[in-house]
Short mmCIF file of C-alpha atoms and ligand atoms in Angstrom, two decimals:
data_model
loop_
_atom_site.label_atom_id
_atom_site.label_comp_id
_atom_site.label_asym_id
_atom_site.label_seq_id
_atom_site.Cartn_x
_atom_site.Cartn_y
_atom_site.Cartn_z
CA MET A 16 49.68 116.01 75.73
CA ASP A 17 50.48 114.79 72.93
CA ASP A 18 54.06 114.58 71.46
CA ALA A 19 54.31 117.16 69.56
CA LYS A 20 52.52 119.30 71.73
CA LYS A 21 55.19 118.83 74.84
CA GLU A 22 57.97 118.99 72.28
CA GLU A 23 57.21 122.33 72.11
CA LEU A 24 56.23 123.08 75.07
CA LYS A 25 60.32 121.38 75.74
CA LYS A 26 61.76 124.16 73.52
CA LYS A 27 59.78 127.32 74.89
CA LEU A 28 60.69 125.62 78.61
CA THR A 29 63.66 126.04 81.10
CA ASP A 30 63.90 121.87 82.41
CA GLU A 31 62.30 123.94 85.65
CA GLU A 32 59.38 125.39 83.98
CA PHE A 33 58.46 121.87 82.64
CA ALA A 34 59.18 120.05 85.63
CA ILE A 35 56.85 122.75 87.92
CA THR A 36 54.06 123.72 85.05
CA GLN A 37 54.22 120.26 83.83
CA GLU A 38 54.30 117.75 85.98
CA GLY A 39 53.44 119.97 89.37
CA ALA A 40 56.94 120.03 90.70
CA THR A 41 57.06 123.38 93.20
CA GLU A 42 60.53 125.89 93.02
CA ALA A 43 63.02 125.51 96.14
CA PRO A 44 61.28 128.48 99.09
CA PHE A 45 63.06 131.69 98.43
CA SER A 46 64.49 131.01 94.49
CA GLY A 47 62.12 132.45 92.51
CA GLU A 48 62.05 135.17 90.72
CA PHE A 49 59.01 136.33 92.21
CA TYR A 50 58.84 136.12 95.54
CA ASN A 51 60.19 139.42 96.87
CA HIS A 52 58.91 141.14 93.67
CA HIS A 53 56.47 144.22 94.72
CA GLU A 54 56.24 146.22 91.03
CA SER A 55 52.50 147.00 90.62
CA GLY A 56 51.47 145.13 87.85
CA MET A 57 49.79 141.42 86.34
CA TYR A 58 51.18 137.76 86.73
CA THR A 59 50.16 135.61 83.66
CA CYS A 60 50.90 132.04 82.63
CA LYS A 61 54.33 130.64 81.87
CA VAL A 62 52.84 128.28 79.35
CA CYS A 63 49.75 130.85 77.94
CA GLY A 64 49.46 133.83 78.97
CA ALA A 65 46.87 133.72 81.48
CA GLU A 66 46.10 137.22 83.35
CA LEU A 67 45.83 135.11 86.55
CA PHE A 68 47.00 136.99 89.72
CA SER A 69 47.19 141.11 89.74
CA SER A 70 50.13 142.87 92.62
CA ASP A 71 47.51 144.28 94.27
CA THR A 72 46.14 141.43 95.77
CA LYS A 73 50.03 139.74 96.54
CA PHE A 74 51.64 140.20 100.04
CA ASP A 75 54.13 139.14 102.01
CA SER A 76 53.84 134.95 103.49
CA GLY A 77 57.25 134.84 104.06
CA SER A 78 56.91 131.15 102.88
CA GLY A 79 59.50 131.65 99.84
CA TRP A 80 57.05 131.53 97.28
CA PRO A 81 55.02 134.53 95.63
CA SER A 82 51.52 134.31 97.41
CA PHE A 83 48.04 136.35 96.51
CA THR A 84 45.36 136.44 98.40
CA GLU A 85 42.73 135.55 95.75
CA ALA A 86 43.26 135.51 91.39
CA VAL A 87 42.64 138.20 89.84
CA ASN A 88 39.45 135.92 88.48
CA ARG A 89 38.20 132.28 89.18
CA GLU A 90 37.23 131.89 85.73
CA HIS A 91 41.07 132.08 85.64
CA VAL A 92 42.46 129.50 87.56
CA ASP A 93 41.47 125.71 88.31
CA LEU A 94 41.11 124.21 91.90
CA ILE A 95 41.35 120.93 92.74
CA PRO A 96 41.87 118.32 95.76
CA ASP A 97 44.77 117.24 95.07
CA ASP A 98 45.82 114.67 98.38
CA SER A 99 49.45 113.32 97.12
CA GLY A 100 52.13 113.32 99.34
CA GLY A 101 50.29 112.31 102.92
CA MET A 102 48.55 116.19 102.74
CA HIS A 103 45.84 117.48 101.86
CA ARG A 104 45.95 120.30 99.74
CA THR A 105 43.82 121.94 97.02
CA GLU A 106 46.30 122.37 93.96
CA VAL A 107 45.85 125.29 91.41
CA LYS A 108 45.93 124.91 87.45
CA CYS A 109 45.42 127.53 84.71
CA LYS A 110 42.34 127.27 83.35
CA ASN A 111 42.76 128.33 79.91
CA CYS A 112 46.18 125.95 79.88
CA GLY A 113 46.11 123.60 82.36
CA ALA A 114 49.89 124.60 83.94
CA HIS A 115 50.04 123.72 87.65
CA LEU A 116 50.80 126.95 89.14
CA GLY A 117 50.98 126.20 93.00
CA HIS A 118 48.62 125.42 95.59
CA VAL A 119 45.71 127.57 97.89
CA PHE A 120 45.33 126.74 101.68
CA ASP A 121 43.26 128.98 103.68
CA ASP A 122 45.84 130.89 106.55
CA GLY A 123 46.15 133.49 104.42
CA PRO A 124 45.44 136.67 105.91
CA SER A 125 42.03 137.17 107.63
CA ASP A 126 41.21 140.69 106.38
CA LYS A 127 40.81 139.16 102.64
CA GLY A 128 38.90 136.34 102.67
CA GLY A 129 41.85 134.29 104.68
CA LYS A 130 42.80 132.24 101.69
CA ARG A 131 46.61 132.31 100.57
CA PHE A 132 47.74 131.75 96.77
CA CYS A 133 51.39 129.98 97.37
CA ILE A 134 52.31 130.26 93.59
CA ASN A 135 55.74 129.11 92.13
CA SER A 136 57.28 131.88 89.95
CA ALA A 137 58.82 129.07 87.44
CA SER A 138 54.97 129.40 85.99
CA LEU A 139 54.65 132.55 85.82
CA CYS A 140 55.89 136.27 84.09
CA PHE A 141 55.10 139.67 85.00
CA GLU A 142 53.74 142.84 82.80
CA GLN A 143 53.66 146.27 83.85
CA PRO A 144 50.85 147.94 83.12
CA LYS A 145 50.10 149.38 79.34
FE1 FE B 223 48.15 128.62 81.04
#
């Protein structure tokens, strides 16, 4: 990221949002805005506004992070192998802007494809249906 872009994002985002979306940090469980949020609508990228997850796929995982069985469109996310921290995980990023969103695991509801997209609230905005 060039310095001008970085400065722009530092103004637009809180320190926590910057650390999570740009540096891959993780918010504390049960701390975010959306883990216990049940309204109908669309979750979009905090950084660029791309549509990422529909409330239709949101479920209560008990993890303390917003959890979804699927992205609204797989073309809107990048799934990247992540072996950091001694764990084999798959990172989820916004395809449009590269923001770190969270990780996807294979322990989601089996009747809905078995995936659990575990996403930081700080990476998301919520939009009600228009
Ligand atoms: Fe984005």
